[in-house]
């Protein structure tokens, strides 16, 4: 018996992906997207960073789409790989435009989000997802 070798049944892989999707999807939606959505639909004039020159309203709308709508899709595991692209673009943009010159402690959150999104993109949502359900029902 090898004490360094600890294996779980293969179904636990899907539980791990579910936990990853729920944790990062909820954190993105509630911790970042919800406040932006309130600003987007609020009464005040839209003031938001516009690093690509599309205009603050478009940029904020894209961020809300990425951080709320796409986060919900990721949590549900529906169109998961496609739904991960806008949030990845958003956090990569935040990294290079806002956090690049900061200390790692201030960069850490966007770096973790970016790598979690990449990992989920490469692995897919797992069987415990709407994508997995749709794949099994075909």
JSON list of C-alpha atoms in Angstrom, two decimals:
[
{"chain": "A", "resi": 1, "resn": "UNK", "atom": "CA", "xyz": [0.00, 0.00, 0.00]},
{"chain": "A", "resi": 2, "resn": "UNK", "atom": "CA", "xyz": [1.40, 3.34, -1.06]},
{"chain": "A", "resi": 3, "resn": "UNK", "atom": "CA", "xyz": [0.46, 6.10, 1.39]},
{"chain": "A", "resi": 4, "resn": "UNK", "atom": "CA", "xyz": [1.32, 8.82, -1.12]},
{"chain": "A", "resi": 5, "resn": "UNK", "atom": "CA", "xyz": [-1.21, 7.50, -3.59]},
{"chain": "A", "resi": 6, "resn": "UNK", "atom": "CA", "xyz": [-4.70, 8.63, -2.73]},
{"chain": "A", "resi": 7, "resn": "UNK", "atom": "CA", "xyz": [-7.29, 7.94, -5.39]},
{"chain": "A", "resi": 8, "resn": "UNK", "atom": "CA", "xyz": [-10.99, 8.65, -5.48]},
{"chain": "A", "resi": 9, "resn": "UNK", "atom": "CA", "xyz": [-13.52, 7.14, -7.84]},
{"chain": "A", "resi": 10, "resn": "UNK", "atom": "CA", "xyz": [-13.59, 8.83, -11.25]},
{"chain": "A", "resi": 11, "resn": "UNK", "atom": "CA", "xyz": [-17.02, 10.39, -10.57]},
{"chain": "A", "resi": 12, "resn": "UNK", "atom": "CA", "xyz": [-15.33, 12.69, -8.04]},
{"chain": "A", "resi": 13, "resn": "UNK", "atom": "CA", "xyz": [-13.68, 14.42, -11.00]},
{"chain": "A", "resi": 14, "resn": "UNK", "atom": "CA", "xyz": [-17.14, 15.67, -11.99]},
{"chain": "A", "resi": 15, "resn": "UNK", "atom": "CA", "xyz": [-17.89, 16.79, -8.42]},
{"chain": "A", "resi": 16, "resn": "UNK", "atom": "CA", "xyz": [-14.64, 18.76, -8.46]},
{"chain": "A", "resi": 17, "resn": "UNK", "atom": "CA", "xyz": [-15.58, 20.48, -11.71]},
{"chain": "A", "resi": 18, "resn": "UNK", "atom": "CA", "xyz": [-19.03, 21.28, -10.29]},
{"chain": "A", "resi": 19, "resn": "UNK", "atom": "CA", "xyz": [-17.47, 22.87, -7.20]},
{"chain": "A", "resi": 20, "resn": "UNK", "atom": "CA", "xyz": [-15.04, 24.84, -9.37]},
{"chain": "A", "resi": 21, "resn": "UNK", "atom": "CA", "xyz": [-17.83, 26.10, -11.66]},
{"chain": "A", "resi": 22, "resn": "UNK", "atom": "CA", "xyz": [-20.10, 27.07, -8.76]},
{"chain": "A", "resi": 23, "resn": "UNK", "atom": "CA", "xyz": [-17.39, 28.75, -6.68]},
{"chain": "A", "resi": 24, "resn": "UNK", "atom": "CA", "xyz": [-15.85, 30.84, -9.44]},
{"chain": "A", "resi": 25, "resn": "UNK", "atom": "CA", "xyz": [-19.14, 31.53, -11.21]},
{"chain": "A", "resi": 26, "resn": "UNK", "atom": "CA", "xyz": [-20.83, 32.73, -8.03]},
{"chain": "A", "resi": 27, "resn": "UNK", "atom": "CA", "xyz": [-17.80, 34.76, -6.95]},
{"chain": "A", "resi": 28, "resn": "UNK", "atom": "CA", "xyz": [-17.64, 36.48, -10.31]},
{"chain": "A", "resi": 29, "resn": "UNK", "atom": "CA", "xyz": [-21.36, 37.16, -10.45]},
{"chain": "A", "resi": 30, "resn": "UNK", "atom": "CA", "xyz": [-21.95, 38.28, -6.88]},
{"chain": "A", "resi": 31, "resn": "UNK", "atom": "CA", "xyz": [-18.56, 39.81, -6.10]},
{"chain": "A", "resi": 32, "resn": "UNK", "atom": "CA", "xyz": [-18.04, 41.70, -9.35]},
{"chain": "A", "resi": 33, "resn": "UNK", "atom": "CA", "xyz": [-20.91, 41.55, -11.82]},
{"chain": "A", "resi": 34, "resn": "UNK", "atom": "CA", "xyz": [-23.86, 42.36, -9.55]},
{"chain": "A", "resi": 35, "resn": "UNK", "atom": "CA", "xyz": [-22.57, 45.80, -8.62]},
{"chain": "A", "resi": 36, "resn": "UNK", "atom": "CA", "xyz": [-21.77, 46.57, -12.25]},
{"chain": "A", "resi": 37, "resn": "UNK", "atom": "CA", "xyz": [-25.27, 45.50, -13.26]},
{"chain": "A", "resi": 38, "resn": "UNK", "atom": "CA", "xyz": [-26.77, 47.87, -10.68]},
{"chain": "A", "resi": 39, "resn": "UNK", "atom": "CA", "xyz": [-24.63, 50.68, -12.15]},
{"chain": "A", "resi": 40, "resn": "UNK", "atom": "CA", "xyz": [-25.66, 49.78, -15.71]},
{"chain": "A", "resi": 41, "resn": "UNK", "atom": "CA", "xyz": [-29.37, 49.90, -14.94]},
{"chain": "A", "resi": 42, "resn": "UNK", "atom": "CA", "xyz": [-29.14, 52.65, -12.35]},
{"chain": "A", "resi": 43, "resn": "UNK", "atom": "CA", "xyz": [-30.22, 56.26, -12.80]},
{"chain": "A", "resi": 44, "resn": "UNK", "atom": "CA", "xyz": [-26.73, 57.77, -12.87]},
{"chain": "A", "resi": 45, "resn": "UNK", "atom": "CA", "xyz": [-24.68, 58.52, -15.97]},
{"chain": "A", "resi": 46, "resn": "UNK", "atom": "CA", "xyz": [-22.49, 55.56, -16.93]},
{"chain": "A", "resi": 47, "resn": "UNK", "atom": "CA", "xyz": [-18.87, 56.12, -16.02]},
{"chain": "A", "resi": 48, "resn": "UNK", "atom": "CA", "xyz": [-16.68, 53.10, -16.64]},
{"chain": "A", "resi": 49, "resn": "UNK", "atom": "CA", "xyz": [-13.20, 52.35, -17.93]},
{"chain": "A", "resi": 50, "resn": "UNK", "atom": "CA", "xyz": [-13.02, 52.13, -21.71]},
{"chain": "A", "resi": 51, "resn": "UNK", "atom": "CA", "xyz": [-9.65, 50.59, -22.61]},
{"chain": "A", "resi": 52, "resn": "UNK", "atom": "CA", "xyz": [-10.59, 49.68, -26.20]},
{"chain": "A", "resi": 53, "resn": "UNK", "atom": "CA", "xyz": [-12.49, 52.83, -27.17]},
{"chain": "A", "resi": 54, "resn": "UNK", "atom": "CA", "xyz": [-15.95, 51.26, -27.57]},
{"chain": "A", "resi": 55, "resn": "UNK", "atom": "CA", "xyz": [-17.50, 53.69, -25.11]},
{"chain": "A", "resi": 56, "resn": "UNK", "atom": "CA", "xyz": [-18.19, 53.32, -21.39]},
{"chain": "A", "resi": 57, "resn": "UNK", "atom": "CA", "xyz": [-21.77, 52.05, -21.87]},
{"chain": "A", "resi": 58, "resn": "UNK", "atom": "CA", "xyz": [-20.71, 49.26, -24.23]},
{"chain": "A", "resi": 59, "resn": "UNK", "atom": "CA", "xyz": [-17.74, 48.29, -22.07]},
{"chain": "A", "resi": 60, "resn": "UNK", "atom": "CA", "xyz": [-19.87, 48.18, -18.91]},
{"chain": "A", "resi": 61, "resn": "UNK", "atom": "CA", "xyz": [-22.56, 46.19, -20.77]},
{"chain": "A", "resi": 62, "resn": "UNK", "atom": "CA", "xyz": [-19.94, 43.67, -21.91]},
{"chain": "A", "resi": 63, "resn": "UNK", "atom": "CA", "xyz": [-18.60, 43.38, -18.36]},
{"chain": "A", "resi": 64, "resn": "UNK", "atom": "CA", "xyz": [-22.12, 42.78, -17.03]},
{"chain": "A", "resi": 65, "resn": "UNK", "atom": "CA", "xyz": [-22.77, 40.18, -19.73]},
{"chain": "A", "resi": 66, "resn": "UNK", "atom": "CA", "xyz": [-19.49, 38.43, -18.90]},
{"chain": "A", "resi": 67, "resn": "UNK", "atom": "CA", "xyz": [-19.78, 38.66, -15.12]},
{"chain": "A", "resi": 68, "resn": "UNK", "atom": "CA", "xyz": [-23.50, 37.97, -14.68]},
{"chain": "A", "resi": 69, "resn": "UNK", "atom": "CA", "xyz": [-24.99, 36.17, -17.69]},
{"chain": "A", "resi": 70, "resn": "UNK", "atom": "CA", "xyz": [-21.90, 34.11, -18.51]},
{"chain": "A", "resi": 71, "resn": "UNK", "atom": "CA", "xyz": [-21.28, 33.38, -14.83]},
{"chain": "A", "resi": 72, "resn": "UNK", "atom": "CA", "xyz": [-24.81, 31.94, -14.57]},
{"chain": "A", "resi": 73, "resn": "UNK", "atom": "CA", "xyz": [-24.18, 29.81, -17.67]},
{"chain": "A", "resi": 74, "resn": "UNK", "atom": "CA", "xyz": [-20.90, 28.56, -16.20]},
{"chain": "A", "resi": 75, "resn": "UNK", "atom": "CA", "xyz": [-22.56, 27.67, -12.89]},
{"chain": "A", "resi": 76, "resn": "UNK", "atom": "CA", "xyz": [-25.29, 25.78, -14.75]},
{"chain": "A", "resi": 77, "resn": "UNK", "atom": "CA", "xyz": [-22.75, 24.17, -17.04]},
{"chain": "A", "resi": 78, "resn": "UNK", "atom": "CA", "xyz": [-24.61, 25.32, -20.15]},
{"chain": "A", "resi": 79, "resn": "UNK", "atom": "CA", "xyz": [-22.59, 26.28, -23.25]},
{"chain": "A", "resi": 80, "resn": "UNK", "atom": "CA", "xyz": [-19.74, 26.25, -20.75]},
{"chain": "A", "resi": 81, "resn": "UNK", "atom": "CA", "xyz": [-16.70, 26.64, -22.97]},
{"chain": "A", "resi": 82, "resn": "UNK", "atom": "CA", "xyz": [-18.26, 29.47, -24.99]},
{"chain": "A", "resi": 83, "resn": "UNK", "atom": "CA", "xyz": [-19.53, 31.09, -21.78]},
{"chain": "A", "resi": 84, "resn": "UNK", "atom": "CA", "xyz": [-16.00, 31.15, -20.34]},
{"chain": "A", "resi": 85, "resn": "UNK", "atom": "CA", "xyz": [-14.58, 33.30, -23.13]},
{"chain": "A", "resi": 86, "resn": "UNK", "atom": "CA", "xyz": [-16.16, 36.69, -22.18]},
{"chain": "A", "resi": 87, "resn": "UNK", "atom": "CA", "xyz": [-15.22, 36.39, -18.47]},
{"chain": "A", "resi": 88, "resn": "UNK", "atom": "CA", "xyz": [-11.68, 35.45, -19.45]},
{"chain": "A", "resi": 89, "resn": "UNK", "atom": "CA", "xyz": [-11.48, 38.51, -21.72]},
{"chain": "A", "resi": 90, "resn": "UNK", "atom": "CA", "xyz": [-12.82, 40.68, -18.89]},
{"chain": "A", "resi": 91, "resn": "UNK", "atom": "CA", "xyz": [-10.34, 39.48, -16.25]},
{"chain": "A", "resi": 92, "resn": "UNK", "atom": "CA", "xyz": [-7.43, 39.54, -18.72]},
{"chain": "A", "resi": 93, "resn": "UNK", "atom": "CA", "xyz": [-8.33, 43.13, -19.62]},
{"chain": "A", "resi": 94, "resn": "UNK", "atom": "CA", "xyz": [-8.56, 44.03, -15.94]},
{"chain": "A", "resi": 95, "resn": "UNK", "atom": "CA", "xyz": [-5.16, 42.47, -15.35]},
{"chain": "A", "resi": 96, "resn": "UNK", "atom": "CA", "xyz": [-3.39, 44.31, -18.17]},
{"chain": "A", "resi": 97, "resn": "UNK", "atom": "CA", "xyz": [-5.13, 47.68, -17.79]},
{"chain": "A", "resi": 98, "resn": "UNK", "atom": "CA", "xyz": [-5.57, 48.01, -14.02]},
{"chain": "A", "resi": 99, "resn": "UNK", "atom": "CA", "xyz": [-3.54, 45.43, -12.10]},
{"chain": "A", "resi": 100, "resn": "UNK", "atom": "CA", "xyz": [-0.41, 44.95, -14.23]},
{"chain": "A", "resi": 101, "resn": "UNK", "atom": "CA", "xyz": [1.67, 47.51, -12.36]},
{"chain": "A", "resi": 102, "resn": "UNK", "atom": "CA", "xyz": [0.38, 46.52, -8.91]},
{"chain": "A", "resi": 103, "resn": "UNK", "atom": "CA", "xyz": [1.88, 44.11, -6.42]},
{"chain": "A", "resi": 104, "resn": "UNK", "atom": "CA", "xyz": [0.97, 40.46, -6.76]},
{"chain": "A", "resi": 105, "resn": "UNK", "atom": "CA", "xyz": [-1.36, 40.63, -3.75]},
{"chain": "A", "resi": 106, "resn": "UNK", "atom": "CA", "xyz": [-3.57, 43.03, -5.70]},
{"chain": "A", "resi": 107, "resn": "UNK", "atom": "CA", "xyz": [-3.22, 41.04, -8.92]},
{"chain": "A", "resi": 108, "resn": "UNK", "atom": "CA", "xyz": [-3.95, 37.72, -7.31]},
{"chain": "A", "resi": 109, "resn": "UNK", "atom": "CA", "xyz": [-7.74, 37.72, -7.67]},
{"chain": "A", "resi": 110, "resn": "UNK", "atom": "CA", "xyz": [-7.78, 38.33, -11.42]},
{"chain": "A", "resi": 111, "resn": "UNK", "atom": "CA", "xyz": [-4.94, 35.85, -11.92]},
{"chain": "A", "resi": 112, "resn": "UNK", "atom": "CA", "xyz": [-6.89, 33.17, -10.03]},
{"chain": "A", "resi": 113, "resn": "UNK", "atom": "CA", "xyz": [-10.04, 33.89, -12.02]},
{"chain": "A", "resi": 114, "resn": "UNK", "atom": "CA", "xyz": [-8.14, 33.77, -15.32]},
{"chain": "A", "resi": 115, "resn": "UNK", "atom": "CA", "xyz": [-6.45, 30.45, -14.58]},
{"chain": "A", "resi": 116, "resn": "UNK", "atom": "CA", "xyz": [-9.65, 28.90, -13.20]},
{"chain": "A", "resi": 117, "resn": "UNK", "atom": "CA", "xyz": [-11.47, 29.91, -16.38]},
{"chain": "A", "resi": 118, "resn": "UNK", "atom": "CA", "xyz": [-8.67, 28.44, -18.50]},
{"chain": "A", "resi": 119, "resn": "UNK", "atom": "CA", "xyz": [-8.77, 25.19, -16.51]},
{"chain": "A", "resi": 120, "resn": "UNK", "atom": "CA", "xyz": [-12.54, 24.93, -16.92]},
{"chain": "A", "resi": 121, "resn": "UNK", "atom": "CA", "xyz": [-12.24, 25.71, -20.63]},
{"chain": "A", "resi": 122, "resn": "UNK", "atom": "CA", "xyz": [-9.72, 22.89, -21.10]},
{"chain": "A", "resi": 123, "resn": "UNK", "atom": "CA", "xyz": [-11.55, 20.33, -18.94]},
{"chain": "A", "resi": 124, "resn": "UNK", "atom": "CA", "xyz": [-15.13, 21.19, -19.86]},
{"chain": "A", "resi": 125, "resn": "UNK", "atom": "CA", "xyz": [-17.98, 21.29, -17.36]},
{"chain": "A", "resi": 126, "resn": "UNK", "atom": "CA", "xyz": [-18.05, 17.61, -16.42]},
{"chain": "A", "resi": 127, "resn": "UNK", "atom": "CA", "xyz": [-21.02, 15.27, -16.33]},
{"chain": "A", "resi": 128, "resn": "UNK", "atom": "CA", "xyz": [-22.84, 17.18, -13.57]},
{"chain": "A", "resi": 129, "resn": "UNK", "atom": "CA", "xyz": [-23.86, 20.03, -15.86]},
{"chain": "A", "resi": 130, "resn": "UNK", "atom": "CA", "xyz": [-26.54, 20.90, -18.37]},
{"chain": "A", "resi": 131, "resn": "UNK", "atom": "CA", "xyz": [-23.99, 20.33, -21.12]},
{"chain": "A", "resi": 132, "resn": "UNK", "atom": "CA", "xyz": [-23.37, 16.85, -19.72]},
{"chain": "A", "resi": 133, "resn": "UNK", "atom": "CA", "xyz": [-27.10, 16.17, -19.52]},
{"chain": "A", "resi": 134, "resn": "UNK", "atom": "CA", "xyz": [-27.67, 17.33, -23.10]},
{"chain": "A", "resi": 135, "resn": "UNK", "atom": "CA", "xyz": [-24.75, 15.20, -24.30]},
{"chain": "A", "resi": 136, "resn": "UNK", "atom": "CA", "xyz": [-26.16, 12.11, -22.55]},
{"chain": "A", "resi": 137, "resn": "UNK", "atom": "CA", "xyz": [-29.69, 12.69, -23.87]},
{"chain": "A", "resi": 138, "resn": "UNK", "atom": "CA", "xyz": [-28.58, 12.65, -27.53]}
]
